[in-house]
Short mmCIF file of C-alpha atoms in Angstrom, two decimals:
data_model
loop_
_atom_site.label_atom_id
_atom_site.label_comp_id
_atom_site.label_asym_id
_atom_site.label_seq_id
_atom_site.Cartn_x
_atom_site.Cartn_y
_atom_site.Cartn_z
CA MET A 1 148.52 92.50 78.48
CA GLN A 2 146.46 89.51 77.38
CA ASN A 3 146.47 88.10 80.92
CA TYR A 4 145.46 91.52 82.29
CA ASN A 5 142.59 91.72 79.79
CA GLN A 6 141.46 88.26 80.79
CA VAL A 7 141.42 89.30 84.45
CA ILE A 8 139.19 92.25 83.56
CA VAL A 9 136.87 90.01 81.52
CA ASP A 10 136.70 87.46 84.34
CA SER A 11 136.03 90.21 86.88
CA LEU A 12 133.24 91.72 84.79
CA SER A 13 131.76 88.29 84.22
CA ALA A 14 131.80 87.54 87.96
CA GLU A 15 130.22 90.93 88.72
CA LYS A 16 127.51 90.29 86.12
CA THR A 17 126.78 86.86 87.60
CA LEU A 18 126.61 88.34 91.11
CA ALA A 19 124.32 91.13 89.88
CA LEU A 20 121.98 88.62 88.25
CA LYS A 21 121.87 86.53 91.41
CA LEU A 22 121.18 89.60 93.55
CA ASP A 23 118.48 90.76 91.15
CA LYS A 24 116.84 87.34 91.28
CA ALA A 25 117.07 87.29 95.07
CA PHE A 26 115.55 90.77 95.42
CA ASN A 27 112.76 89.86 93.00
CA GLY A 28 112.03 86.80 95.12
CA VAL A 29 111.96 88.90 98.27
CA GLY A 30 109.65 91.38 96.57
CA LYS A 31 107.23 88.63 95.57
CA ASP A 32 107.26 87.24 99.11
CA VAL A 33 106.55 90.70 100.52
CA ASP A 34 103.69 91.23 98.05
CA LYS A 35 102.23 87.84 98.94
CA GLN A 36 102.48 88.55 102.67
CA LEU A 37 100.85 91.96 102.23
CA GLY A 38 98.09 90.28 100.26
CA ARG A 39 97.54 87.79 103.06
CA ILE A 40 97.39 90.58 105.64
CA GLN A 41 94.74 92.30 103.55
CA ASP A 42 92.79 89.04 103.15
CA GLY A 43 93.02 88.43 106.89
CA ALA A 44 91.70 91.91 107.67
CA ILE A 45 88.80 91.49 105.25
CA ARG A 46 87.96 88.07 106.69
CA LEU A 47 87.83 89.54 110.19
CA THR A 48 85.39 92.22 109.06
CA TRP A 49 83.09 89.47 107.78
CA TYR A 50 82.55 88.42 111.38
CA SER A 51 80.33 91.48 111.71
CA SER A 52 77.78 89.30 109.88
CA CYS A 53 77.30 87.40 113.15
CA ILE A 54 75.44 90.43 114.50
CA PHE A 55 72.69 90.21 111.89
CA ASP A 56 70.12 87.41 111.76
CA ASN A 57 69.99 87.44 107.97
CA TYR A 58 73.70 86.61 107.67
CA GLN A 59 74.00 83.76 110.15
CA ASN A 60 74.89 81.39 107.30
CA VAL A 61 77.98 83.52 106.56
CA CYS A 62 78.86 83.59 110.25
CA SER A 63 78.48 79.80 110.56
CA LYS A 64 80.67 79.20 107.49
CA LEU A 65 83.45 81.39 108.89
CA LYS A 66 83.40 79.63 112.25
CA ASP A 67 83.32 76.20 110.62
CA GLU A 68 86.27 77.07 108.36
CA ASP A 69 88.33 78.34 111.30
CA VAL A 70 87.69 75.12 113.22
CA ARG A 71 88.35 72.96 110.15
CA PHE A 72 91.61 74.83 109.47
CA MET A 73 92.84 74.14 112.99
CA LEU A 74 91.89 70.49 112.49
CA GLY A 75 93.97 70.57 109.32
CA VAL A 76 96.93 72.03 111.22
CA TYR A 77 96.55 69.22 113.75
CA GLN A 78 96.65 66.69 110.89
CA PHE A 79 99.68 68.49 109.48
CA ILE A 80 101.51 67.98 112.78
CA LYS A 81 100.21 64.47 113.35
CA ARG A 82 100.89 62.92 109.95
CA HIS A 83 104.35 61.87 108.79
CA ASP A 84 103.80 63.27 105.27
CA LEU A 85 100.54 65.17 104.82
CA ILE A 86 101.27 66.03 101.19
CA LEU A 87 101.82 62.36 100.32
CA ASP A 88 98.60 61.40 102.08
CA MET A 89 96.51 63.95 100.17
CA VAL A 90 98.05 62.99 96.83
CA GLN A 91 97.49 59.29 97.55
CA LEU A 92 93.86 59.93 98.48
CA TYR A 93 93.43 61.66 95.12
CA ILE A 94 95.10 58.86 93.15
CA GLU A 95 93.01 56.22 94.93
CA HIS A 96 89.90 58.29 94.26
CA ARG A 97 90.82 58.55 90.57
CA MET A 98 91.64 54.85 90.30
CA SER A 99 88.33 53.83 91.87
CA TYR A 100 86.56 54.56 88.58
CA PHE A 101 88.44 51.86 86.70
CA SER A 102 88.46 48.10 86.28
CA GLU A 103 91.48 45.84 86.71
CA GLN A 104 91.95 45.86 82.93
CA ASP A 105 91.93 49.66 82.84
CA ILE A 106 94.46 49.86 85.67
CA ALA A 107 96.71 47.49 83.74
CA LYS A 108 96.55 49.91 80.80
CA ILE A 109 97.50 52.79 83.09
CA ILE A 110 100.47 50.81 84.39
CA ARG A 111 101.69 50.12 80.85
CA ALA A 112 101.23 53.73 79.79
CA LEU A 113 103.18 55.10 82.76
CA THR A 114 105.92 52.49 82.43
CA TYR A 115 106.60 52.91 78.73
CA THR A 116 106.67 56.69 78.47
CA GLY A 117 109.79 57.54 80.42
CA ASN A 118 108.12 58.46 83.68
CA LYS A 119 109.80 58.02 87.05
CA ILE A 120 107.88 54.81 87.69
CA SER A 121 109.24 51.33 87.03
CA ALA A 122 107.16 48.29 86.17
CA SER A 123 108.52 46.47 89.21
CA GLN A 124 106.96 49.14 91.43
CA LEU A 125 103.50 48.79 89.98
CA THR A 126 100.88 46.30 90.92
CA ASN A 127 97.18 46.96 91.15
CA ARG A 128 97.49 47.30 94.91
CA SER A 129 100.57 49.50 95.00
CA LEU A 130 99.82 51.73 92.01
CA ALA A 131 98.32 54.60 94.01
CA TYR A 132 101.18 54.68 96.51
CA ALA A 133 103.91 54.40 93.86
CA ILE A 134 102.51 57.29 91.83
CA SER A 135 101.74 59.38 94.91
CA ARG A 136 105.21 58.91 96.34
CA THR A 137 106.83 59.97 93.08
CA ILE A 138 104.61 63.03 92.67
CA SER A 139 104.86 64.22 96.28
CA ARG A 140 108.66 64.16 96.27
CA GLY A 141 108.66 66.95 93.72
CA PHE A 142 107.04 69.64 95.82
CA SER A 143 106.18 68.49 99.33
CA MET A 144 109.25 69.95 101.06
CA PHE A 145 108.80 73.37 99.47
CA GLN A 146 105.12 73.46 100.32
CA VAL A 147 105.71 72.34 103.91
CA ILE A 148 108.37 75.02 104.46
CA THR A 149 106.09 77.67 102.92
CA PHE A 150 103.19 76.61 105.14
CA LYS A 151 105.30 76.62 108.31
CA THR A 152 106.71 80.05 107.44
CA SER A 153 103.23 81.41 106.77
CA LEU A 154 102.01 80.34 110.21
CA THR A 155 105.07 81.16 112.30
CA ALA A 156 106.69 84.19 110.66
CA SER A 157 103.67 86.29 109.78
CA THR A 158 101.50 88.76 111.63
CA LEU A 159 98.20 87.71 113.16
CA LEU A 160 96.34 89.16 110.17
CA GLY A 161 98.77 87.42 107.82
CA ALA A 162 98.15 84.08 109.50
CA TYR A 163 94.42 84.68 109.30
CA GLY A 164 94.92 85.50 105.63
CA VAL A 165 96.27 81.95 105.19
CA ILE A 166 92.92 80.65 106.48
CA GLN A 167 91.15 82.76 103.85
CA GLU A 168 93.48 81.35 101.17
CA ALA A 169 92.72 77.82 102.39
CA SER A 170 88.98 78.57 102.44
CA GLU A 171 88.93 79.81 98.84
CA SER A 172 90.97 76.81 97.70
CA ALA A 173 88.60 74.37 99.45
CA ASP A 174 85.59 76.12 97.89
CA ARG A 175 87.11 75.73 94.42
CA LEU A 176 87.71 72.03 95.05
CA LEU A 177 84.11 71.56 96.23
CA ILE A 178 82.91 72.93 92.88
CA MET A 179 85.40 70.97 90.77
CA ASP A 180 85.32 67.57 92.49
CA THR A 181 82.72 67.11 95.22
CA ARG A 182 83.75 63.52 95.87
CA TYR A 183 87.43 64.26 96.43
CA TYR A 184 86.45 67.20 98.62
CA ALA A 185 84.30 64.85 100.73
CA ILE A 186 87.20 62.39 101.02
CA LEU A 187 89.55 65.10 102.27
CA ARG A 188 86.93 66.49 104.64
CA HIS A 189 86.39 63.04 106.13
CA GLU A 190 90.14 62.96 106.86
CA GLY A 191 90.15 66.54 108.22
CA LEU A 192 92.25 67.72 105.28
CA GLU A 193 90.04 69.79 102.97
CA MET A 194 91.41 73.06 104.39
CA MET A 195 94.93 71.84 103.57
CA TYR A 196 94.13 71.37 99.88
CA PHE A 197 95.65 74.78 99.09
CA LEU A 198 99.08 73.20 99.67
CA ILE A 199 98.72 70.94 96.63
CA GLU A 200 96.34 73.05 94.52
CA PRO A 201 99.11 74.71 92.43
CA VAL A 202 100.11 71.29 91.07
CA PHE A 203 96.58 69.88 90.83
CA LYS A 204 95.40 72.77 88.66
CA ARG A 205 96.91 70.80 85.78
CA VAL A 206 94.48 67.87 86.08
CA SER A 207 90.87 67.28 85.04
CA PHE A 208 88.26 67.51 87.81
CA PRO A 209 86.48 65.14 88.00
CA SER A 210 87.23 62.55 85.34
CA SER A 211 86.42 58.88 84.94
CA ASN A 212 87.78 58.92 81.40
CA LEU A 213 90.72 56.54 81.03
CA ASN A 214 92.66 58.57 78.46
CA ASN A 215 92.25 61.78 80.47
CA THR A 216 93.41 59.99 83.60
CA ILE A 217 96.55 58.68 81.90
CA LYS A 218 97.22 62.17 80.51
CA ASP A 219 96.74 63.77 83.95
CA LEU A 220 98.97 61.26 85.72
CA LYS A 221 101.73 61.81 83.17
CA GLU A 222 101.45 65.56 83.71
CA LEU A 223 101.64 65.16 87.49
CA LEU A 224 104.65 62.89 87.17
CA ARG A 225 106.39 65.35 84.86
CA SER A 226 105.89 68.09 87.43
CA SER A 227 107.52 66.01 90.17
#
């Protein structure tokens, strides 16, 4: 009887585990569907904005839309061309952040990151390699997921959904322009500002812009913890 009871308990436990997994899976599917529907709506709205090209008073809106579409395609080209686009964008940010500091300040950053249990070892860090070492560690945490999401968005969505991705990228780039004009200019020079939306979820945790040493150390620790 005891063995029979244990079989029932094990069976119920397995069914509960399966139910939880299925519930989680369906919730994930639901969120993906909601996101895709949102992108389709954004794409449709963006297309309607092209009616502004008809009116002389809204040529600035028309020009911005055309420029963003071209810049997005340039970003896609960079995505295909580069070995690791996420790593490159993160490294450009770290180098940008480090450019505010002296050699003595960088030495303090190295010590702070080395002695607080982060995934960076002292042997990795020199003044020259600091940006790459940090960027490599950070990008490993989310680059694959973001790349897969981006590819899926472009290849498995409707035309309006794909155009909704451009709207998402546009809004993300606009936010960056307000928060950190210099970093935006760096990405734009590389043809990457319309790809910023790929790393924005992680970079929302940092201060824009900041030449303060303590804030920089705090932000780098936060980025490393998220990796």
